[in-house]
GROMACS .gro file of C-alpha atoms in nm:
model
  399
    1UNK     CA    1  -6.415  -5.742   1.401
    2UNK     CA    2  -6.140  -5.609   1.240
    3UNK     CA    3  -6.307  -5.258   1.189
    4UNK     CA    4  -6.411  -5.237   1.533
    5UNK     CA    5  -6.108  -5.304   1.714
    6UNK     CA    6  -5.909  -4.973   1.507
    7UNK     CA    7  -6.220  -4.796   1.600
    8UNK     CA    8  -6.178  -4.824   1.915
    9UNK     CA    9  -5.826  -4.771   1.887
   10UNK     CA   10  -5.817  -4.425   1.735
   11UNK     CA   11  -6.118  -4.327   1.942
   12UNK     CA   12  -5.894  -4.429   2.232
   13UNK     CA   13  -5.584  -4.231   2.090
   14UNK     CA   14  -5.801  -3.900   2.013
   15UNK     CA   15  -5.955  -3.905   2.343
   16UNK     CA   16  -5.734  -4.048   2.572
   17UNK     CA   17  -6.036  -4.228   2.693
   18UNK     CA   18  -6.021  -4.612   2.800
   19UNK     CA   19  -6.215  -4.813   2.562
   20UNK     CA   20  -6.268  -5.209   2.586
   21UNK     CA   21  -6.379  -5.471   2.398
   22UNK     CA   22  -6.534  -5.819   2.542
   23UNK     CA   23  -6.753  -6.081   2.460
   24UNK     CA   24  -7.115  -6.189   2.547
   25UNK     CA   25  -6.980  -6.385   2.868
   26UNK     CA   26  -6.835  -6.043   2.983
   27UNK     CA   27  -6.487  -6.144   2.901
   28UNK     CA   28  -6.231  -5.879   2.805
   29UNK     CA   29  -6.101  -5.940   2.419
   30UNK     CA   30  -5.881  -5.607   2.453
   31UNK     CA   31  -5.818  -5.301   2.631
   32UNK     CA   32  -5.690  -4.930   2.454
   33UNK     CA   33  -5.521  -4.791   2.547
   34UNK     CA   34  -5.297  -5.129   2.580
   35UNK     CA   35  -5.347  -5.280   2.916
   36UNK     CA   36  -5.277  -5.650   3.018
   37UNK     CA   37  -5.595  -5.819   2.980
   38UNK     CA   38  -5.510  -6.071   3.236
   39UNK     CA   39  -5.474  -5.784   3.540
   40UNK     CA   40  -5.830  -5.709   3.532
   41UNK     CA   41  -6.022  -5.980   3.754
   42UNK     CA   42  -6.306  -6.111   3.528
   43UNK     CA   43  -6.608  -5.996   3.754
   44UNK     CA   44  -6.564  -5.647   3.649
   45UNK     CA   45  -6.651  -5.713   3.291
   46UNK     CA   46  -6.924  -5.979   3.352
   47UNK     CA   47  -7.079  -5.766   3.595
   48UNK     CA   48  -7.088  -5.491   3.294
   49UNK     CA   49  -7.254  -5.708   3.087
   50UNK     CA   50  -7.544  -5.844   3.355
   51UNK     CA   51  -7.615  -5.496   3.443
   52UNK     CA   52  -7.668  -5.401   3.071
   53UNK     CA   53  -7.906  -5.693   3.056
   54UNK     CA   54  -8.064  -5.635   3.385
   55UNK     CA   55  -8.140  -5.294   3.275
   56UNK     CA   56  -8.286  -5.438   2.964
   57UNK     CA   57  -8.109  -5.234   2.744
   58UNK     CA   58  -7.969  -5.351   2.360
   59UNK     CA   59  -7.785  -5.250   2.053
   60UNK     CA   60  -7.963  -4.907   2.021
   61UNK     CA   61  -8.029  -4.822   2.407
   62UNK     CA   62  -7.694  -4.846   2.526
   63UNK     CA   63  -7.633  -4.797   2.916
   64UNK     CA   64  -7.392  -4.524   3.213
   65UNK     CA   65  -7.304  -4.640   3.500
   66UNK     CA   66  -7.189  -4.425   3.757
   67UNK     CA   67  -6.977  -4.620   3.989
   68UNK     CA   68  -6.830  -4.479   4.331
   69UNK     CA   69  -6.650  -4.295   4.421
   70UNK     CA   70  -6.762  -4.074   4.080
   71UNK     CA   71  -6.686  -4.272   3.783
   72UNK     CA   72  -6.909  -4.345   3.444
   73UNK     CA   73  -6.866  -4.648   3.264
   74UNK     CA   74  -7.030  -4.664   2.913
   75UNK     CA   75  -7.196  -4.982   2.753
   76UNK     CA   76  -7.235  -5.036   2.412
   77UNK     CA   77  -7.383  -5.354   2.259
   78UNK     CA   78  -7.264  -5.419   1.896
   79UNK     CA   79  -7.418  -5.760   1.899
   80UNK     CA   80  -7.519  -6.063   2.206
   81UNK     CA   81  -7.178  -6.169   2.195
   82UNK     CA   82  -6.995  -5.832   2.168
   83UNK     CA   83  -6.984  -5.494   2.390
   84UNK     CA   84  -6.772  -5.217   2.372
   85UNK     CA   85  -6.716  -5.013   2.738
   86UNK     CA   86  -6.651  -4.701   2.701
   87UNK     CA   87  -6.483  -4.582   3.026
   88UNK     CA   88  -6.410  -4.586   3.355
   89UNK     CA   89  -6.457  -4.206   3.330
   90UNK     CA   90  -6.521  -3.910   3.554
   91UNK     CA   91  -6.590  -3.558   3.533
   92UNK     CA   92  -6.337  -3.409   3.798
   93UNK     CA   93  -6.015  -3.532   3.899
   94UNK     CA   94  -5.988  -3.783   4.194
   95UNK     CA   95  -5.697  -3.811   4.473
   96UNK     CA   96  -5.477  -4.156   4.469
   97UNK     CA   97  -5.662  -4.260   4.717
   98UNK     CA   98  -5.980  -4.282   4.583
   99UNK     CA   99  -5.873  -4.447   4.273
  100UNK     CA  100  -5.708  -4.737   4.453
  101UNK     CA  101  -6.012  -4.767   4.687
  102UNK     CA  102  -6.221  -4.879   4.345
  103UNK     CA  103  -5.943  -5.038   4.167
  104UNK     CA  104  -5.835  -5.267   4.441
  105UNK     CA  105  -6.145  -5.532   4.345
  106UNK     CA  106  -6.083  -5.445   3.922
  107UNK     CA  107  -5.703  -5.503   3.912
  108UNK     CA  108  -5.492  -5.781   4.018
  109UNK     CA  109  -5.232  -5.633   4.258
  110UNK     CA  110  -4.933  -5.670   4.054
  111UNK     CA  111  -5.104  -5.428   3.774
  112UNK     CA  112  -5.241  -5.200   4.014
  113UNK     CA  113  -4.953  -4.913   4.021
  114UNK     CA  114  -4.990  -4.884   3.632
  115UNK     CA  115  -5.417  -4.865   3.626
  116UNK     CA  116  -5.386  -4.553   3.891
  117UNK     CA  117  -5.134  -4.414   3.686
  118UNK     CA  118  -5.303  -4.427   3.375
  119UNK     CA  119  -5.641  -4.319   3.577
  120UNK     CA  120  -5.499  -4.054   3.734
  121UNK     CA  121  -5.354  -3.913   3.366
  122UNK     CA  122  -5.710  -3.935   3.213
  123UNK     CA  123  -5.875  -3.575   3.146
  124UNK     CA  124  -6.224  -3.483   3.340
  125UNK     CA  125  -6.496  -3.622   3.071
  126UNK     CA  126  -6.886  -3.518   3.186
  127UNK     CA  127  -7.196  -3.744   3.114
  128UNK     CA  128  -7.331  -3.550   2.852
  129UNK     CA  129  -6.907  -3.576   2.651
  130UNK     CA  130  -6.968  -3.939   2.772
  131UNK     CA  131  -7.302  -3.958   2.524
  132UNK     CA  132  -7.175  -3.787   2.256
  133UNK     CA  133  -6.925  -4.044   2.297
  134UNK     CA  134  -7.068  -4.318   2.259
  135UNK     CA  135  -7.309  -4.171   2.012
  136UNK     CA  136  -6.989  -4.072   1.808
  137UNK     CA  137  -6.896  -4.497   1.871
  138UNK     CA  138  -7.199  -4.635   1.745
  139UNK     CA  139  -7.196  -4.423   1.409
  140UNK     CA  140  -6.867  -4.492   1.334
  141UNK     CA  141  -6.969  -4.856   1.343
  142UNK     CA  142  -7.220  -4.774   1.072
  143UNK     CA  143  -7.499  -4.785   1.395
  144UNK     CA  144  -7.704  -4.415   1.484
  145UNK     CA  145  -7.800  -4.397   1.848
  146UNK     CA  146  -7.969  -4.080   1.987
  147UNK     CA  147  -7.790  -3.923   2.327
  148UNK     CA  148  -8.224  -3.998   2.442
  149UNK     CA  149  -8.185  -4.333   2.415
  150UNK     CA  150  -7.909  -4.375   2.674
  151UNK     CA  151  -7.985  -4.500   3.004
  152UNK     CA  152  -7.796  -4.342   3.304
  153UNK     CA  153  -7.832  -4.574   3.608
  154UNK     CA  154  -7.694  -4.466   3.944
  155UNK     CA  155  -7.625  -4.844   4.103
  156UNK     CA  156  -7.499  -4.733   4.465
  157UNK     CA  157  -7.717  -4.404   4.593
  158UNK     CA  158  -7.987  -4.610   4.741
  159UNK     CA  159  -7.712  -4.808   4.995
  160UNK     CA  160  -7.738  -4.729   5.285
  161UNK     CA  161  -7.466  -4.480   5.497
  162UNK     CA  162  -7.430  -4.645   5.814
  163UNK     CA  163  -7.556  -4.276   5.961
  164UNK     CA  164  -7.759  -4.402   6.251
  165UNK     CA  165  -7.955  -4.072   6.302
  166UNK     CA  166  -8.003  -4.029   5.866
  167UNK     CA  167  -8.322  -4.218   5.895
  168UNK     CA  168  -8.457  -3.985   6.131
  169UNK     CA  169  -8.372  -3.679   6.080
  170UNK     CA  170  -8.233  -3.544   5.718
  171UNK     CA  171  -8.425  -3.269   5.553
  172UNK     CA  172  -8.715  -3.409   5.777
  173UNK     CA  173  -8.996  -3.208   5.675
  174UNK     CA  174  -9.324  -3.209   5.895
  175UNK     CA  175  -9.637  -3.194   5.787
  176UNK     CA  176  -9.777  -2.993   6.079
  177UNK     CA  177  -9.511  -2.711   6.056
  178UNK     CA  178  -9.611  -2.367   5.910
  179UNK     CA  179  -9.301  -2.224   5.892
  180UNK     CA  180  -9.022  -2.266   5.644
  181UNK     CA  181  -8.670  -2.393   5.805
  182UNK     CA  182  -8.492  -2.086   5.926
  183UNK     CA  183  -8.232  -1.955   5.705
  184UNK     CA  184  -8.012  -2.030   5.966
  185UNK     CA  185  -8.006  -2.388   5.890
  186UNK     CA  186  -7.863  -2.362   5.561
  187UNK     CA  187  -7.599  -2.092   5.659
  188UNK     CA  188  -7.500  -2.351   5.948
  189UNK     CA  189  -7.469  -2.639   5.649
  190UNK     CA  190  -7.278  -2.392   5.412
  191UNK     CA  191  -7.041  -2.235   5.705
  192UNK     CA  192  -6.966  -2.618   5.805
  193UNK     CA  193  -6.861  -2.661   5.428
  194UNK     CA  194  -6.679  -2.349   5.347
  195UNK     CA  195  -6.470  -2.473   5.677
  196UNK     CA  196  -6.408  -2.807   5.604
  197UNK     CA  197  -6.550  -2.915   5.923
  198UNK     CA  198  -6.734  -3.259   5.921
  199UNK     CA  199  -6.851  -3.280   6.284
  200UNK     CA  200  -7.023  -2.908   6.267
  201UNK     CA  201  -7.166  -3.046   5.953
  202UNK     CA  202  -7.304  -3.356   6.112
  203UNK     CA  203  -7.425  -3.150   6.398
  204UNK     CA  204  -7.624  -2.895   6.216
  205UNK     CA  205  -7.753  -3.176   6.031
  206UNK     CA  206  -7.877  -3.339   6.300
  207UNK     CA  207  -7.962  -3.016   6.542
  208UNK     CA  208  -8.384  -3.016   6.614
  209UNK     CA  209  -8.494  -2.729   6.419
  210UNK     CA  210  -8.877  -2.606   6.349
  211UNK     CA  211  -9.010  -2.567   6.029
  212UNK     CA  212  -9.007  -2.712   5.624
  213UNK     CA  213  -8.879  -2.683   5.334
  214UNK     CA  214  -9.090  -2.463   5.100
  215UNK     CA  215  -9.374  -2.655   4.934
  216UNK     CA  216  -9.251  -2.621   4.537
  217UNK     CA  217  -9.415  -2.932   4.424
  218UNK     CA  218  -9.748  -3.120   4.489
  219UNK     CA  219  -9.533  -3.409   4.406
  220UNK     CA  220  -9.324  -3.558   4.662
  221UNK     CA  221  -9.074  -3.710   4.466
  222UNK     CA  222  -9.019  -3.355   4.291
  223UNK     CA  223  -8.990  -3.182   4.594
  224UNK     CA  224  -8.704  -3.396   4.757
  225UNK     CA  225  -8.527  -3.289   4.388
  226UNK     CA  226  -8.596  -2.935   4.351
  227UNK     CA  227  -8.459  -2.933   4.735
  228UNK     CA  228  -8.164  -3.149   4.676
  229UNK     CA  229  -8.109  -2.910   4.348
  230UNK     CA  230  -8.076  -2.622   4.549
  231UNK     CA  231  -7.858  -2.772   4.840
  232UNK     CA  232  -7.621  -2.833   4.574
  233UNK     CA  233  -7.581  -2.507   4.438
  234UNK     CA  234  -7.547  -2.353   4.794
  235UNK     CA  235  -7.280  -2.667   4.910
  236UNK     CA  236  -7.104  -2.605   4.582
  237UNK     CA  237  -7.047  -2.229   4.663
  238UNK     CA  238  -6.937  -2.277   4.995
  239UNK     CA  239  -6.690  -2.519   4.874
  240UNK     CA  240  -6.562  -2.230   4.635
  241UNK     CA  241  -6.561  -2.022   4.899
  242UNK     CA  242  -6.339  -2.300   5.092
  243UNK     CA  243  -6.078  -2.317   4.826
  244UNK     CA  244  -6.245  -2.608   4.644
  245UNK     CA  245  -6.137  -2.507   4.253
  246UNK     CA  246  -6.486  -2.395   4.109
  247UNK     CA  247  -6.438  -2.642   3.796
  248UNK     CA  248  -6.432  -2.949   4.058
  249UNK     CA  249  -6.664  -2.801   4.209
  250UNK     CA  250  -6.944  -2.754   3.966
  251UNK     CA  251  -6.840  -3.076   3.789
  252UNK     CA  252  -6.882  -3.219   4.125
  253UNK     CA  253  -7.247  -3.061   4.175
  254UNK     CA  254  -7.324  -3.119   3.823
  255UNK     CA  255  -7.250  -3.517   3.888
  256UNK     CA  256  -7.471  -3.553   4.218
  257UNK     CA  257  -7.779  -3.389   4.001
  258UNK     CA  258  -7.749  -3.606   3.733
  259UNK     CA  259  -7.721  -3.896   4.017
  260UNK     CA  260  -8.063  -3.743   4.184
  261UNK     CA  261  -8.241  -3.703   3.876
  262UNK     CA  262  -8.261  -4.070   3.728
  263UNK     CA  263  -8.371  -4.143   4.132
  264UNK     CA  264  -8.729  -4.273   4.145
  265UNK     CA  265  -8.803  -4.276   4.555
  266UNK     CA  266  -8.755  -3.971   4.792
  267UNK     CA  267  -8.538  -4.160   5.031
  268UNK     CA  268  -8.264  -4.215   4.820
  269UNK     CA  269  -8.218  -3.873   4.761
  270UNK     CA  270  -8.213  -3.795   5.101
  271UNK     CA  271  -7.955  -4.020   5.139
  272UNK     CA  272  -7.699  -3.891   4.844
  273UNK     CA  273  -7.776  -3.556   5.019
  274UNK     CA  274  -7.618  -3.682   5.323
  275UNK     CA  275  -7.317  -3.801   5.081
  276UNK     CA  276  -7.308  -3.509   4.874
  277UNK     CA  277  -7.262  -3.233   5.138
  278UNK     CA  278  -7.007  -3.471   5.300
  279UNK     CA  279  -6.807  -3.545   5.002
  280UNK     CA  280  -6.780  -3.135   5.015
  281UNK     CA  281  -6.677  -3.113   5.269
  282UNK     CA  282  -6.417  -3.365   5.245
  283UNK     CA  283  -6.271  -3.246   4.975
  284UNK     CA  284  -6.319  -2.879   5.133
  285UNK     CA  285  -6.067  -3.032   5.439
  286UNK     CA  286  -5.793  -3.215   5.232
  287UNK     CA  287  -5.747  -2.855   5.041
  288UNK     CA  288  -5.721  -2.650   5.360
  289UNK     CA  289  -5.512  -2.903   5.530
  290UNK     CA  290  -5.244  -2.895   5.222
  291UNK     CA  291  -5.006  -2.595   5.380
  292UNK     CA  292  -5.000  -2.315   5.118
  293UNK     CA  293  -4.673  -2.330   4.881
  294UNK     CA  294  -4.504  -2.168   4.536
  295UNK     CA  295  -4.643  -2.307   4.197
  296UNK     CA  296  -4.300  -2.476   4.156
  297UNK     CA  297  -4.324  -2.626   4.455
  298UNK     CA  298  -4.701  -2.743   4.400
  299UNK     CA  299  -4.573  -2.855   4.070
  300UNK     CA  300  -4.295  -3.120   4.278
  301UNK     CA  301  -4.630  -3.207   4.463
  302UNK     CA  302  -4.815  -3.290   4.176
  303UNK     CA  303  -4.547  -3.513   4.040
  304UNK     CA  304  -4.464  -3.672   4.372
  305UNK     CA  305  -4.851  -3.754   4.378
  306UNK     CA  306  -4.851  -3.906   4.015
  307UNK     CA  307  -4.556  -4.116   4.010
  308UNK     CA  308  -4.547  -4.252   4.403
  309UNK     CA  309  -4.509  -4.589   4.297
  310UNK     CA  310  -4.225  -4.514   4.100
  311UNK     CA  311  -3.828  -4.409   4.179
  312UNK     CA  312  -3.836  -4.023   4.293
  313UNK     CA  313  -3.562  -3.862   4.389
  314UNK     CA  314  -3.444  -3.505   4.392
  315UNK     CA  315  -3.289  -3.521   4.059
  316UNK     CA  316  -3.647  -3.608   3.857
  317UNK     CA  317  -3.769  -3.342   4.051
  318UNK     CA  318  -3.557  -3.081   3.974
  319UNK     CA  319  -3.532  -3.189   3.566
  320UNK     CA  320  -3.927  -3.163   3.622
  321UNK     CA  321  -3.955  -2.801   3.784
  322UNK     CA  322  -3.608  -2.654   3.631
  323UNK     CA  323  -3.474  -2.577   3.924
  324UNK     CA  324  -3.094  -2.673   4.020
  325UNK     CA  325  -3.131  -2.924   4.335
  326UNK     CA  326  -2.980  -2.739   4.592
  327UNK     CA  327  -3.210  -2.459   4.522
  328UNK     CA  328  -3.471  -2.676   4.536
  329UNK     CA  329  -3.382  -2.844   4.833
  330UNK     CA  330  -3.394  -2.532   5.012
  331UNK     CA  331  -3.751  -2.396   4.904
  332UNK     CA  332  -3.924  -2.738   4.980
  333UNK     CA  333  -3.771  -2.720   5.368
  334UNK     CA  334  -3.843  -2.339   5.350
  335UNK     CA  335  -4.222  -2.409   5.234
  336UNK     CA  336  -4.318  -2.695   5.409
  337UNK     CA  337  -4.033  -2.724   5.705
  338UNK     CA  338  -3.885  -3.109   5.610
  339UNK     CA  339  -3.664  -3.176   5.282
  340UNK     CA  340  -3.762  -3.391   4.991
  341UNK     CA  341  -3.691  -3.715   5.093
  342UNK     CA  342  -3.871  -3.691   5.393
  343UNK     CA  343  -4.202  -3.588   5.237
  344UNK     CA  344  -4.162  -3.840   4.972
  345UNK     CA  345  -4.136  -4.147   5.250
  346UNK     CA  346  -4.432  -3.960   5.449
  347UNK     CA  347  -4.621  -3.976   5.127
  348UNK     CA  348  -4.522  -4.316   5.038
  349UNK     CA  349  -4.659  -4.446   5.445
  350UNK     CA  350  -4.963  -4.207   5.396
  351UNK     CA  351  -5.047  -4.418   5.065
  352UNK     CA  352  -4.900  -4.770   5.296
  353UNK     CA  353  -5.157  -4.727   5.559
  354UNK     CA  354  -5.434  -4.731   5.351
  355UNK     CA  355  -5.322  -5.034   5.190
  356UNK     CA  356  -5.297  -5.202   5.521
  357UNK     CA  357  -5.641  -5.024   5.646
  358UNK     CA  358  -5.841  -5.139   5.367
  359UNK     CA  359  -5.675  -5.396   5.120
  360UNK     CA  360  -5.546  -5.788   5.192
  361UNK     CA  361  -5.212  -5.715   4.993
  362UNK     CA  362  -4.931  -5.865   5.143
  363UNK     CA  363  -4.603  -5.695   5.286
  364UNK     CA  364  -4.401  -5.741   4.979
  365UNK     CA  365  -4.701  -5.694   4.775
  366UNK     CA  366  -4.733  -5.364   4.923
  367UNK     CA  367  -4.352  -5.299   4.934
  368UNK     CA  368  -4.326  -5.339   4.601
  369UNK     CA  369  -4.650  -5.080   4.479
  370UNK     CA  370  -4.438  -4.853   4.674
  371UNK     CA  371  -4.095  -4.883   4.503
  372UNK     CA  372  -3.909  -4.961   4.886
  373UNK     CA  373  -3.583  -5.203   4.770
  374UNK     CA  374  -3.683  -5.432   5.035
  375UNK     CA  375  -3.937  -5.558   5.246
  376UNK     CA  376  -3.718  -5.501   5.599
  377UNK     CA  377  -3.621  -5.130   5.430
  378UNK     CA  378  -4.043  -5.072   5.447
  379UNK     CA  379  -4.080  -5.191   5.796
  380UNK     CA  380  -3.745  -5.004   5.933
  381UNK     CA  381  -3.909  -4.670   5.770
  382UNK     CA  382  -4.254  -4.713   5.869
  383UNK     CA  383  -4.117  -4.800   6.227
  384UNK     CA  384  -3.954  -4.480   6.201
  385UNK     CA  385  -4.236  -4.291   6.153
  386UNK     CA  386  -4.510  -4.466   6.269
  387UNK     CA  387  -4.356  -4.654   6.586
  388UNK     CA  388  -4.520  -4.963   6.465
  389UNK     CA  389  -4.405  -5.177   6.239
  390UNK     CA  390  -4.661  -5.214   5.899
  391UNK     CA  391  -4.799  -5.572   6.042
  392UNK     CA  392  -4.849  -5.434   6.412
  393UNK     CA  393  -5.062  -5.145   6.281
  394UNK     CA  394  -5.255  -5.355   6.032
  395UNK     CA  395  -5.318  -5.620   6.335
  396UNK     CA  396  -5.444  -5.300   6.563
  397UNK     CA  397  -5.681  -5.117   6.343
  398UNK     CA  398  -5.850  -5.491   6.270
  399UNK     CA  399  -5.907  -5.526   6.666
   0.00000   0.00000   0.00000
């Protein structure tokens, strides 16, 4: 026991990778780096456990997850009543946002601040650094496991969207149609995502068209993965072309592939196409809608984003970018036309209404997450900005 737990410790330390320890009942023993065991509701790690078993996996077939929205958790049995996880993971870096969207049913809300932080620190690791690993785990622990033998198991590609027309009409191909889909089609799909533009994407999605996809295997289940292979390369591109930085980018394409290939129905993948070309574009949008500023002032940005749940002021910022304040009061107005404070509150509400949007937490809850002295201090500001106060809005978008 001993030997495992500084295992996993210097693993942790070396990698800056999250490892865990827990027991057969899916409880968590310990956490590196440290992390208060307690914060982390229990489900998470039992439901680790079941899904290793469900999977039928054991001691030298260990088991990825890939968990929305883009993270890999590893599972590593080292006997029935232990299991080492080996993650959450992901091979490009994810917004604030996204990481409190799938940490608000893992972390009690009083711990939630420091497991975005931490998350949000983490370097990019891929699935095949993820094997090697946990490969690298296993021998350690006097136990070889070939990269072969693990099992990566996309759990959420085969939900469905909520896309009325999906069904219907994606990548439809018709058996009676000669002709291959006009080239047109794909240059409408790639302009859409080099744009940023999600309702031109959904509409040349859904536009009647003639023609299929080339024929490029007798196999259906092939063909619905060579195609979804090559829409990824071209949505990739046109993300690059957006502004999309090409390492997100291909880590992003590289991610959906792996997600397609362990797919065993043609649906499916029709579906995570759906997904994948919006998730693009998405991410195509939030860069063009960022207005365009000087590395020292995308360096505040980047630091403002990190640390929003803790005290910011202009003084961090300028020890942080090495600028005097006043000077640095004046480029932020000059670059993005409102001074520092003012960004940092609209950040702070940005980061407020999705807590009210999609999470239960409280009013003080949420004034505390976001550092505000005072629960009347939140409302006054979000008032100010918002001309509702932060129950009034939650009670409206819940109508």
């Amino acid at each position: 026991m001993r030997d495992i737990m500084r295992t996993c410790e210097r693993l942790s330390a070396v990698t800056d990778v999250p490892f865990s320890l827990l027991d057969g009942e899916g409880r968590l023993l310990r956490t590196w780096p440290s992390f208060d065991e307690e914060a982390l509701l229990p489900a998470s790690g039992k439901a680790a456990v079941e899904d290793f078993r469900l999977q039928k996996r054991d001691g030298a077939h260990p088991l990825i997850s890939f968990l929305e929205p883009g993270f890999l958790l590893g599972v590593l049995e080292l006997s029935p009543d232990r299991y080492v996880l080996i993650g959450l993971v992901s091979p490009y870096l994810h917004s604030r946002a996204d990481i409190l969207k799938m940490a608000s049913g893992t972390v009690l809300p009083s711990h939630l601040q420091q497991y975005c932080d931490r998350l949000l620190r983490q370097p990019p690791v891929s699935l095949e650094k993820l094997k090697d690993l946990i490969c690298l785990t296993s021998g350690l622990l006097d136990a070889e496991i070939a990269a072969e033998n693990i099992l990566f198991v996309d759990n959420v590609s085969d939900r469905k969207l909520g896309v009325s027309q999906l069904d219907r009409s994606l990548f439809e191909q018709r058996e009676e149609a000669e002709l291959h889909v006009p080239v047109d089609f794909e240059t409408a799909i790639c302009a859409a995502v080099e744009s940023g533009d999600r309702v031109l994407l959904e509409r040349s999605l859904f536009a009647p068209r003639h023609g299929q996809v080339g024929r490029m295997s007798v196999n259906e289940l092939r063909q619905q993965k060579y195609s979804f292979v090559i829409m990824a390369a071209l949505s990739s591109r046109a993300a690059i072309r957006g502004g999309l930085p090409a390492e997100t980018a291909f880590s992003l394409s590289d991610l959906y592939c792996q997600r397609a290939d362990v797919l065993t129905d043609a649906p499916p993948i029709q579906n995570l196409t759906f997904t994948m070309l919006m998730d693009f574009c998405g991410k195509v949008r939030e860069i063009r809608r960022r207005p365009r500023t000087s590395a020292v002032i995308e360096k505040c940005l980047d630091y403002i984003s990190v640390h929003l749940h803790e005290p910011i002021g202009l003084e961090q910022l300028s020890r942080y970018c090495g600028l005097c304040g006043r000077s640095l009061s004046l480029r932020f107005r000059d670059e993005l036309g409102m001074g520092v404070p003012e960004y940092i509150h609209r950040e702070k509400l940005r980061e407020a209404e999705y807590l009210l949007r999609h999470t239960e937490y409280s009013l003080s809850e949420i004034t505390s997450y976001l550092n505000y002295p005072s629960q009347s201090y939140f409302t006054q500001i979000f008032k100010k900005y918002r001309g509702l106060t932060p129950q009034q809005y939650r009670d409206r978008r819940q109508l």
